[in-house]
Tab-separated table of C-alpha atoms in Angstrom:
chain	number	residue	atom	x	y	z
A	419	UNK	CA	-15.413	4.467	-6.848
A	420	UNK	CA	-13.496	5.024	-3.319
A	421	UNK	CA	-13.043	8.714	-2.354
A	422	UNK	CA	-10.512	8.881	0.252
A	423	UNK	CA	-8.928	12.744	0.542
A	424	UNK	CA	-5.784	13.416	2.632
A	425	UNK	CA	-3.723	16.703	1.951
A	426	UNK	CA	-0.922	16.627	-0.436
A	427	UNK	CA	1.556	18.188	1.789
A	428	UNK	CA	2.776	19.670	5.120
A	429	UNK	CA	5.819	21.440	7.060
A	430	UNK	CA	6.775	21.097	10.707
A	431	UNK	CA	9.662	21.529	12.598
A	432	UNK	CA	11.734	19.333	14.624
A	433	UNK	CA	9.949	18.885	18.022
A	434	UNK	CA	6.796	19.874	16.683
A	435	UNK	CA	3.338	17.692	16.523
A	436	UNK	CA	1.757	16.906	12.749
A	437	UNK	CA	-1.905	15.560	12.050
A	438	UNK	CA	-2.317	14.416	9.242
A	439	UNK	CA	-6.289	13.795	8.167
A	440	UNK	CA	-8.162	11.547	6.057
A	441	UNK	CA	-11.641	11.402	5.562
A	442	UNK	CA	-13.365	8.368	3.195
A	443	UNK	CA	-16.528	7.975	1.386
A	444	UNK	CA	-16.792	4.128	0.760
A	445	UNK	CA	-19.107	1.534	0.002
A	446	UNK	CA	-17.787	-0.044	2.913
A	447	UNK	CA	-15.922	-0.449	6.033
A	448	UNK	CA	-13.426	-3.176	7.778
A	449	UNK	CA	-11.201	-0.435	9.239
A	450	UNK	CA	-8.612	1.948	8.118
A	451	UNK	CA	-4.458	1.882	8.346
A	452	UNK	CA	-1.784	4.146	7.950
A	453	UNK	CA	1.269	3.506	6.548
A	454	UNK	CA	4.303	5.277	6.188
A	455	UNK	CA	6.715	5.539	3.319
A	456	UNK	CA	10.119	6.475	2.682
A	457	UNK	CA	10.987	8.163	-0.737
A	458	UNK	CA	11.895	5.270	-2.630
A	459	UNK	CA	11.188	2.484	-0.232
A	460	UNK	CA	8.181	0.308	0.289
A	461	UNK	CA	5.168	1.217	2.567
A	462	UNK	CA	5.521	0.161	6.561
A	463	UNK	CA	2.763	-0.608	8.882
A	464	UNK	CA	2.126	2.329	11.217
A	465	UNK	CA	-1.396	1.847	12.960
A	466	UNK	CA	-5.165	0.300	12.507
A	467	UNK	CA	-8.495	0.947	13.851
A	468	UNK	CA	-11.683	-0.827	13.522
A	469	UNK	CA	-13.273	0.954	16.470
A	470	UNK	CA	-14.140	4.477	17.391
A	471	UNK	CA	-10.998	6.154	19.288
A	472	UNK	CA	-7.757	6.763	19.807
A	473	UNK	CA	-4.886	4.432	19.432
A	474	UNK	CA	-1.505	5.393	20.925
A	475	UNK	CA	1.841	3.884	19.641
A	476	UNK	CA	4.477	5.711	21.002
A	477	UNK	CA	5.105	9.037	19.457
A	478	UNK	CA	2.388	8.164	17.194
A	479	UNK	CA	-1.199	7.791	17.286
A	480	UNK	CA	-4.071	7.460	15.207
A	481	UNK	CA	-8.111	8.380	15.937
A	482	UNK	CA	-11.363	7.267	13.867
A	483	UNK	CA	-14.602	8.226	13.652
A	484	UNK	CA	-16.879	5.635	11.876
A	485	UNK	CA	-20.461	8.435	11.826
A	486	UNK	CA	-18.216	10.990	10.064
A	487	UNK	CA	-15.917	9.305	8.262
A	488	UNK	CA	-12.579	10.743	9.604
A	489	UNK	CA	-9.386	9.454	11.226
A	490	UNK	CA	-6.259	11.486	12.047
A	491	UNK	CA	-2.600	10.039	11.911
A	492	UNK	CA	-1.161	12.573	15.054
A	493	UNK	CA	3.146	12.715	15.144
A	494	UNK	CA	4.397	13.790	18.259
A	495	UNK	CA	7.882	14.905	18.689
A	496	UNK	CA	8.765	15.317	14.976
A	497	UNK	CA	12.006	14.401	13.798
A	498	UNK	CA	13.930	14.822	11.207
A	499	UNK	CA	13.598	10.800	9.995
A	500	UNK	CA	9.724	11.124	10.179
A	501	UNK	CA	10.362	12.824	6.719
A	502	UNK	CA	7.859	10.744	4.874
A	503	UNK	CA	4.434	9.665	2.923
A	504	UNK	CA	2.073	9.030	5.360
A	505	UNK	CA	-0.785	6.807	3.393
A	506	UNK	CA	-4.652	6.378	4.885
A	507	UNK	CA	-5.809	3.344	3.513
A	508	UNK	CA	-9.147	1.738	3.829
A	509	UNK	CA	-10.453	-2.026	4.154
A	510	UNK	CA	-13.436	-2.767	2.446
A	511	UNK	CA	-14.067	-6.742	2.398
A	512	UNK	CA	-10.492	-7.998	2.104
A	513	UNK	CA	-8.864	-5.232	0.000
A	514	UNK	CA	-7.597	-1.820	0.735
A	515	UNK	CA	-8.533	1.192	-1.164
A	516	UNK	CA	-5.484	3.859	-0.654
A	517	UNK	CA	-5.571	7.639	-0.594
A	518	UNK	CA	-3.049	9.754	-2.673
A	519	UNK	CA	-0.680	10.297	0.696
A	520	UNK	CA	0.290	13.120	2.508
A	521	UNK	CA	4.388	14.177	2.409
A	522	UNK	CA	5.069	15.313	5.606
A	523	UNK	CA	8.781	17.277	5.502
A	524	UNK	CA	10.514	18.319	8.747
A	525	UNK	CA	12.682	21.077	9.164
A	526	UNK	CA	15.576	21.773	11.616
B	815	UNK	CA	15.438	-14.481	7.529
B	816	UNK	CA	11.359	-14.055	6.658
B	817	UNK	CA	10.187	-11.315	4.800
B	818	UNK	CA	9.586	-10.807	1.390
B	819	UNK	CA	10.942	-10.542	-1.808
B	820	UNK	CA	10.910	-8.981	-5.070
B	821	UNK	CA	13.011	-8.695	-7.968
B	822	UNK	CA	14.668	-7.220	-10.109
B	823	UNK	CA	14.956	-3.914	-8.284
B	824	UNK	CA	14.585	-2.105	-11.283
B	825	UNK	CA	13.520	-3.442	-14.878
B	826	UNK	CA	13.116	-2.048	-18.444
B	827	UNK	CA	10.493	-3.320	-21.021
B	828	UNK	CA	11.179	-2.790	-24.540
B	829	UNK	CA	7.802	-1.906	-26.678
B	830	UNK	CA	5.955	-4.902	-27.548
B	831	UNK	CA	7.560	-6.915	-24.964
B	832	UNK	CA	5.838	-8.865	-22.068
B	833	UNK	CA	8.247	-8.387	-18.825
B	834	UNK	CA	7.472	-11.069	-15.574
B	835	UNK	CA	7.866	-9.352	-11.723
B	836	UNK	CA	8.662	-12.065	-8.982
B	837	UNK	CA	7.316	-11.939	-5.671
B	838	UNK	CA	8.378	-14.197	-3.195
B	839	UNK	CA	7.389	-15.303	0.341
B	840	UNK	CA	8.549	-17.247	3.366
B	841	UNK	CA	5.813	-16.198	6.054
B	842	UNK	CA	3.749	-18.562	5.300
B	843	UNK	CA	0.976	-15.966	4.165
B	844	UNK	CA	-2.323	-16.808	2.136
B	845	UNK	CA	-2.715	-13.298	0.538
B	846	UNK	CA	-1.136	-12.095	-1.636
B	847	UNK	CA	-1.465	-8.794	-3.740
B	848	UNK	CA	0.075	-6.048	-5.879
B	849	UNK	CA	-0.764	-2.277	-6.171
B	850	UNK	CA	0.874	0.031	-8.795
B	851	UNK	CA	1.854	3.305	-7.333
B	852	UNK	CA	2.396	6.148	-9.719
B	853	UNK	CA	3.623	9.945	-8.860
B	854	UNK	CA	0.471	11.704	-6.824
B	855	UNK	CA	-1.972	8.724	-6.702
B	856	UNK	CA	-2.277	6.191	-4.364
B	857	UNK	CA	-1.617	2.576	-4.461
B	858	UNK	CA	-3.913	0.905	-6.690
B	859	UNK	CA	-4.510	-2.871	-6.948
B	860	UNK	CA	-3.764	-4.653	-9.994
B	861	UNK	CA	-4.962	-8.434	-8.809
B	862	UNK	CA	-4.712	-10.181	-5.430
B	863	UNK	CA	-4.832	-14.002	-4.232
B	864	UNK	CA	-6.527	-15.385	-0.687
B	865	UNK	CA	-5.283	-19.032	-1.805
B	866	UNK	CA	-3.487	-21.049	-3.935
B	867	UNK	CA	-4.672	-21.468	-7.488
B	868	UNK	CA	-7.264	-18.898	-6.953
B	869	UNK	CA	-6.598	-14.614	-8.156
B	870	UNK	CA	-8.789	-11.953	-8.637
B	871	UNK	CA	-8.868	-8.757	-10.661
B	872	UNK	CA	-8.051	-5.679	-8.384
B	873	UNK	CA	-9.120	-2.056	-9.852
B	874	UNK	CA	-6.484	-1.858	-12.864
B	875	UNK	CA	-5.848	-5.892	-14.103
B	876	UNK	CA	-6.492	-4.976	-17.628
B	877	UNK	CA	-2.917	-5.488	-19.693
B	878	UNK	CA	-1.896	-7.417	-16.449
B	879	UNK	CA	-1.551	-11.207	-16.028
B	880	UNK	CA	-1.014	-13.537	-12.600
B	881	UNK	CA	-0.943	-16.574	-11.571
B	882	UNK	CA	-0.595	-18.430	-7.779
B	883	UNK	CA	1.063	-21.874	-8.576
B	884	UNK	CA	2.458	-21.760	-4.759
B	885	UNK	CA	1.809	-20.367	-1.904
B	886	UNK	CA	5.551	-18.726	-1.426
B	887	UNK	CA	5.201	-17.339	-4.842
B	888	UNK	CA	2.892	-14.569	-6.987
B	889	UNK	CA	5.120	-13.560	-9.858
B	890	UNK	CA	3.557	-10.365	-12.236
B	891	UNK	CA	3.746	-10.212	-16.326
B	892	UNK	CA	3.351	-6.670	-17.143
B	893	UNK	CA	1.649	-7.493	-21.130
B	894	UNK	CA	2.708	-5.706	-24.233
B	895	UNK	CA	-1.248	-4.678	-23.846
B	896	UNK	CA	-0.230	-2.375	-21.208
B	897	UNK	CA	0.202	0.948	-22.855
B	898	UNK	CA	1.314	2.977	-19.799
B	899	UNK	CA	3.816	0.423	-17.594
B	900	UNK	CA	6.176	2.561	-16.166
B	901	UNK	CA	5.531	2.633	-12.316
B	902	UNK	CA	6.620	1.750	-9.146
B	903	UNK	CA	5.095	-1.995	-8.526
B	904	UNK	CA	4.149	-3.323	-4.588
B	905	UNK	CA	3.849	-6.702	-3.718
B	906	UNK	CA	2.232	-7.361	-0.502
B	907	UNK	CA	1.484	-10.287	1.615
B	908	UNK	CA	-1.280	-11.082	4.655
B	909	UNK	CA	-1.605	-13.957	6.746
B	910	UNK	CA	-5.246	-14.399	6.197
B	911	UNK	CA	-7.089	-11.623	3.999
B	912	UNK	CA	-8.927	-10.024	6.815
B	913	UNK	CA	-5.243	-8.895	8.279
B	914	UNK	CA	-2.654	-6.317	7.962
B	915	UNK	CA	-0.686	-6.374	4.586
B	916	UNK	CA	3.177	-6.260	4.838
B	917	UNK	CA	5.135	-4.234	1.315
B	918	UNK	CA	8.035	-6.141	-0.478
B	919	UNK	CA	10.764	-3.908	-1.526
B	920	UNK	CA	9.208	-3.080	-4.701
B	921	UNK	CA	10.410	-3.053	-8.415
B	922	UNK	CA	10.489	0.105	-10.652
B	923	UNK	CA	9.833	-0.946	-14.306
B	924	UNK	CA	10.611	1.611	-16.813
B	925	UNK	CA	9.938	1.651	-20.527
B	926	UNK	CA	13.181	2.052	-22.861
């Protein structure tokens, strides 16, 4: 099977940065998303990388590394509707193989 | 208005009793897919479609059916075979496979 590890949970406070990581042992590789979801609510696309880096989207961002099998979801300037699941999924031909997610609370 | 579409919202299967999810589509999508998602595991996929008239198992099809008559359309029948049902249910759509999948809404079935 997959293993793809991301923690369960985490606290910040408003204003505050969060990364969230994920490392993935696969059979194989076609790049890696996060998501984000609501309690409740479906999944939304936040970010995907194919290639070594970092890719900035505003007040988020998200890095890989391919050799070690890691990728960080970083969110800048918390607030209080970033509240979420934050899910590190990973492509391997044409279907994703999903961690468990990581609930990220803020507090005032 | 594009997007997409599932229903009912919520749904209750009786024991013994075969229940059918819709999904529905207007983007014009090939893929198509759903994932179970259950308290503290992630999404796992139950069967997915790159074309019309053409499915294959995901991770968890057993006591799952599909079928891909249309493109717009990938509806769900949750089988009386299926011992454990009740879960949150994810339909999601991608223009070709090799591209980001979009979530429906999502349908909670729960077992009465």
């Amino acid at each position: 099977g997959q293993n793809i590890d991301q923690p369960t949970e985490m606290t910040a406070t408003e204003g505050a940065i969060v990364q969230i990581n994920c490392t993935y042992q696969t059979s194989g590789f076609n790049g890696l998303f996060w998501y984000q979801q609501h309690a409740g609510e479906a999944p939304t696309f936040l970010s995907y990388n194919v290639l070594d880096g970092l890719e900035e989207k505003g007040r988020f961002s998200s890095f890989l590394s391919r050799s070690k099998g890691y990728s960080y979801l970083l969110l800048k300037e918390l607030q209080m509707k970033d509240s979420a699941s934050y899910l590190c999924a990973v492509r391997i031909d044409y279907k994703l193989s999903f961690g468990a997610g990581t609930t990220v609370t803020v507090r005032a | 208005d594009g997007g997409i579409t599932q229903s009912p919202k919520y749904l209750f299967r009786k024991e013994g009793q075969n229940v059918t999810l819709s999904c529905e589509q207007n983007l014009n999508h090939d893929a198509m897919y759903w994932y179970r998602q259950d308290p503290g595991q992630g999404l796992r996929l139950i069967y997915y479609s790159q074309i019309v008239n053409d499915f294959q198992k995901g991770d968890i099809a057993e006591g799952y059916s599909v079928s891909r008559e249309k493109k717009e359309s990938f509806p769900l029948t949750v089988t009386s075979a299926q011992k454990n049902p009740t879960a949150f249910y994810l339909c999601a759509t991608a223009g070709q496979p090799q591209e980001t999948q979009y979530f429906g809404p999502g349908t909670r079935l729960l077992v009465l």
